[in-house]
Amino acid sequence: MTTIKHHLALVHDRIHAACSAAGRDPARVRLLAVSKTFGAQAVIEAALAGQRDFGENYIAEGVEKILALRRWQIEEALRTGAPSPALRWHCIGPVQSNKTRLVAEHFDWVQSVDRLKIAQRLSAQRPPELAPLQVCLQVNIDGGANKSGLAPQEVQALAQEVAQLPRLVLRGLMAIPEPAPDFVAACALHASARTLFDEINAAGVLAAPMDTLSLGMTADLEAAIHAGSTMVRVGSAIFGRRG
């Protein structure tokens, strides 16, 4: 058993235990492996262990790995005679206007949309032969001064506009609150994002309800799952500490 395979199993154990404690179905919580700063070989090890969703914060680095993994998949398919498993790539870092084309052409998801201009560029630059880009709006749920994201009161208006763009599918909300001092405080922070998510869906202003709430990382995934997260973003618990 490789180290990454072992670590993935431990993270899945944590997810199952957290879901059990919260009375939730573990199948409703997706694991996003955050592979930023780790090379393509680490991603290959995770993919061989069954991981399918990968998150990248840095766009150029992410595109380099996406292309490397595509080459690996082609080589594996030729070697084994069987199709390689599909991988899903999530951009979870800030997106500037000069990088929207790279994101639109290579990623499957963008979880960090917080401006209409960026969403419009992503929609216009998404190649027609690819499936629509799956999008989450990033919310600065606790008002952190150094955090990207929309203020909670801005989210519904942008959600309505993004949902109408032709090459995007609005899937939900993503938040990265400041670290909390304890489990109860972390649950409260994540619960505020869940409340906003539920309020927008209940308002009936979207043609289709959102289904993704991306909350929780290595340190606080249990609290996020308790609050209702449907996707946890885990890096160091899978790949190790970053240098």
Coordinates of C-alpha atoms in Angstrom, one line a residue:
M1 CA 0.0 0.0 0.0
T2 CA 1.5 3.3 -1.0
T3 CA 1.6 6.2 1.4
I4 CA -0.9 8.3 -0.6
K5 CA -3.2 5.3 -0.9
H6 CA -3.0 4.7 2.9
H7 CA -3.7 8.4 3.6
L8 CA -6.7 8.4 1.3
A9 CA -8.1 5.5 3.2
L10 CA -7.6 7.3 6.5
V11 CA -9.4 10.4 5.1
H12 CA -12.3 8.3 3.9
D13 CA -12.5 6.8 7.4
R14 CA -12.7 10.3 8.8
I15 CA -15.5 11.2 6.3
H16 CA -17.4 8.0 7.2
A17 CA -17.1 8.6 10.9
A18 CA -18.2 12.3 10.6
C19 CA -21.2 11.3 8.5
S20 CA -22.1 8.6 11.0
A21 CA -22.0 11.2 13.8
A22 CA -24.1 13.6 11.8
G23 CA -26.6 11.0 10.6
R24 CA -25.6 11.6 7.0
D25 CA -25.0 9.2 4.1
P26 CA -21.2 9.2 3.3
A27 CA -22.1 8.8 -0.4
R28 CA -23.4 12.4 -0.3
V29 CA -19.9 13.8 0.6
R30 CA -17.3 14.0 -2.2
L31 CA -13.6 14.1 -1.5
L32 CA -11.6 16.7 -3.4
A33 CA -7.9 16.0 -3.2
V34 CA -6.0 19.3 -3.2
S35 CA -2.8 18.5 -5.1
K36 CA -1.3 22.0 -5.4
T37 CA 2.5 22.1 -5.2
F38 CA 2.7 18.3 -5.5
G39 CA 3.9 16.8 -8.8
A40 CA 2.0 14.7 -11.4
Q41 CA 3.4 11.5 -9.9
A42 CA 1.6 12.2 -6.6
V43 CA -1.7 12.7 -8.6
I44 CA -1.1 9.5 -10.5
E45 CA -0.6 7.6 -7.2
A46 CA -3.9 9.0 -5.9
A47 CA -5.7 8.2 -9.2
L48 CA -4.4 4.6 -9.0
A49 CA -5.9 4.5 -5.5
G50 CA -9.3 5.5 -6.8
Q51 CA -9.3 9.2 -6.3
R52 CA -11.1 11.1 -9.1
D53 CA -11.5 14.7 -8.1
F54 CA -8.4 17.0 -7.9
G55 CA -8.2 20.6 -6.8
E56 CA -5.6 23.1 -7.9
N57 CA -5.1 26.6 -6.6
Y58 CA -2.5 27.8 -9.1
I59 CA -3.8 27.8 -12.7
A60 CA -0.5 27.4 -14.6
E61 CA 0.6 24.6 -12.3
G62 CA -2.8 22.9 -12.6
V63 CA -2.8 23.0 -16.4
E64 CA 0.7 21.5 -16.5
K65 CA -0.6 18.6 -14.3
I66 CA -3.8 18.2 -16.2
L67 CA -1.8 17.7 -19.5
A68 CA 0.6 15.4 -17.8
L69 CA -2.2 13.2 -16.4
R70 CA -3.9 13.1 -19.8
R71 CA -0.7 11.8 -21.3
W72 CA -0.5 9.2 -18.6
Q73 CA -4.1 8.2 -19.2
I74 CA -3.4 7.6 -22.9
E75 CA -0.3 5.6 -22.1
E76 CA -2.3 3.5 -19.5
A77 CA -5.1 2.9 -22.0
L78 CA -2.6 1.7 -24.6
R79 CA -0.8 -0.5 -22.1
T80 CA -3.8 -2.1 -20.6
G81 CA -6.3 -2.0 -23.5
A82 CA -8.9 -0.6 -21.1
P83 CA -10.2 3.0 -20.9
S84 CA -8.6 5.1 -18.2
P85 CA -10.9 6.4 -15.5
A86 CA -12.1 10.0 -16.0
L87 CA -10.5 12.6 -13.7
R88 CA -12.3 15.8 -12.7
W89 CA -10.2 18.9 -12.2
H90 CA -11.3 21.8 -10.0
C91 CA -9.9 25.3 -10.0
I92 CA -10.1 26.4 -6.3
G93 CA -7.8 29.4 -6.4
P94 CA -8.3 33.1 -7.5
V95 CA -9.1 33.5 -11.2
Q96 CA -7.8 36.7 -12.8
S97 CA -9.1 38.0 -16.2
N98 CA -5.9 37.0 -18.0
K99 CA -6.2 33.4 -16.9
T100 CA -9.9 32.7 -17.6
R101 CA -9.1 31.1 -21.0
L102 CA -6.7 28.6 -19.5
V103 CA -9.3 27.7 -16.9
A104 CA -12.2 27.5 -19.4
E105 CA -10.1 25.3 -21.7
H106 CA -8.7 22.8 -19.2
F107 CA -10.7 22.6 -15.9
D108 CA -14.0 20.9 -15.3
W109 CA -15.0 22.9 -12.3
V110 CA -14.3 26.4 -10.9
Q111 CA -15.1 26.9 -7.3
S112 CA -13.8 30.4 -6.8
V113 CA -16.0 32.6 -8.9
D114 CA -16.8 35.9 -7.1
R115 CA -17.3 38.4 -10.0
L116 CA -19.7 38.5 -12.9
K117 CA -16.9 39.6 -15.3
I118 CA -15.0 36.4 -14.6
A119 CA -18.0 34.2 -15.0
Q120 CA -18.9 35.9 -18.3
R121 CA -15.3 35.4 -19.6
L122 CA -15.4 31.7 -18.5
S123 CA -18.7 31.2 -20.3
A124 CA -17.5 32.9 -23.5
Q125 CA -14.2 31.0 -23.6
R126 CA -15.5 27.5 -22.8
P127 CA -14.8 25.4 -25.9
P128 CA -18.1 24.2 -27.5
E129 CA -16.8 20.6 -27.7
L130 CA -16.5 20.4 -23.9
A131 CA -19.3 20.0 -21.4
P132 CA -20.4 23.2 -19.6
L133 CA -18.1 24.4 -16.9
Q134 CA -19.4 23.5 -13.4
V135 CA -19.2 26.6 -11.1
C136 CA -19.4 27.4 -7.4
L137 CA -19.5 31.0 -6.1
Q138 CA -16.9 31.7 -3.4
V139 CA -18.4 33.4 -0.3
N140 CA -16.4 35.2 2.3
I141 CA -18.7 33.8 5.0
D142 CA -17.0 35.3 8.0
G143 CA -15.8 38.6 6.5
G144 CA -12.1 37.7 6.7
A145 CA -10.1 40.8 5.7
N146 CA -7.7 38.8 3.6
K147 CA -10.1 36.3 2.1
S148 CA -11.5 36.4 -1.5
G149 CA -15.2 35.9 -2.0
L150 CA -18.5 37.6 -2.0
A151 CA -20.1 39.1 1.0
P152 CA -23.1 36.9 1.9
Q153 CA -25.6 39.6 0.9
E154 CA -24.2 39.7 -2.6
V155 CA -24.4 36.0 -3.4
Q156 CA -28.0 35.7 -4.5
A157 CA -27.8 38.4 -7.1
L158 CA -24.7 37.0 -8.7
A159 CA -26.1 33.5 -8.5
Q160 CA -29.1 34.6 -10.6
E161 CA -26.8 36.1 -13.2
V162 CA -24.3 33.3 -13.4
A163 CA -27.1 30.7 -13.7
Q164 CA -28.1 32.3 -17.0
L165 CA -24.7 32.1 -18.7
P166 CA -24.9 29.6 -21.5
R167 CA -21.6 27.6 -21.0
L168 CA -21.7 27.4 -17.2
V169 CA -23.7 25.4 -14.7
L170 CA -24.1 26.9 -11.3
R171 CA -23.6 24.1 -8.8
G172 CA -23.3 25.8 -5.4
L173 CA -21.2 27.7 -2.9
M174 CA -17.7 27.4 -1.6
A175 CA -16.2 29.0 1.5
I176 CA -12.9 29.1 3.4
P177 CA -13.6 30.6 6.8
E178 CA -10.8 31.5 9.2
P179 CA -9.7 28.7 11.5
A180 CA -12.0 28.3 14.5
P181 CA -10.8 27.8 18.0
D182 CA -12.9 24.6 18.5
F183 CA -15.4 22.2 16.9
V184 CA -18.5 24.1 18.0
A185 CA -17.2 27.4 16.6
A186 CA -16.2 25.7 13.4
C187 CA -19.6 24.2 13.1
A188 CA -21.2 27.6 13.5
L189 CA -19.1 29.1 10.8
H190 CA -19.9 26.3 8.3
A191 CA -23.6 26.4 9.4
S192 CA -23.8 30.0 8.3
A193 CA -22.8 29.0 4.8
R194 CA -25.3 26.2 4.8
T195 CA -28.0 28.6 5.9
L196 CA -27.2 30.9 3.0
F197 CA -27.1 28.0 0.6
D198 CA -30.6 26.9 1.8
E199 CA -32.0 30.4 1.7
I200 CA -31.0 30.9 -2.0
N201 CA -32.4 27.5 -3.0
A202 CA -35.6 28.2 -1.0
A203 CA -36.1 31.6 -2.7
G204 CA -36.8 29.9 -6.0
V205 CA -34.8 32.4 -8.0
L206 CA -32.8 29.8 -9.8
A207 CA -34.0 27.6 -12.7
A208 CA -32.4 24.6 -10.9
P209 CA -31.5 24.3 -7.3
M210 CA -27.8 24.3 -6.2
D211 CA -26.5 20.9 -5.1
T212 CA -22.9 21.5 -4.0
L213 CA -21.7 23.0 -0.7
S214 CA -17.9 23.0 -0.7
L215 CA -16.8 23.4 2.9
G216 CA -14.1 22.0 5.0
M217 CA -10.4 21.1 4.7
T218 CA -8.0 18.8 6.5
A219 CA -8.4 20.5 9.9
D220 CA -12.1 21.0 10.0
L221 CA -13.7 18.5 7.7
E222 CA -15.7 16.9 10.6
A223 CA -17.3 20.3 11.5
A224 CA -18.0 21.0 7.8
I225 CA -19.8 17.6 7.3
H226 CA -21.7 18.2 10.5
A227 CA -23.0 21.5 9.0
G228 CA -23.9 19.9 5.7
S229 CA -20.9 20.1 3.4
T230 CA -21.2 18.0 0.3
M231 CA -17.6 18.3 -0.7
V232 CA -14.5 18.5 1.5
R233 CA -11.2 19.8 0.1
V234 CA -8.3 17.9 1.6
G235 CA -4.6 18.3 0.8
S236 CA -2.0 17.7 3.5
A237 CA -3.8 14.7 5.0
I238 CA -3.5 13.0 1.6
F239 CA -0.2 14.3 0.1
G240 CA 1.7 15.4 3.2
R241 CA 3.0 18.7 4.3
R242 CA 3.9 21.2 1.7
G243 CA 7.4 22.5 1.6

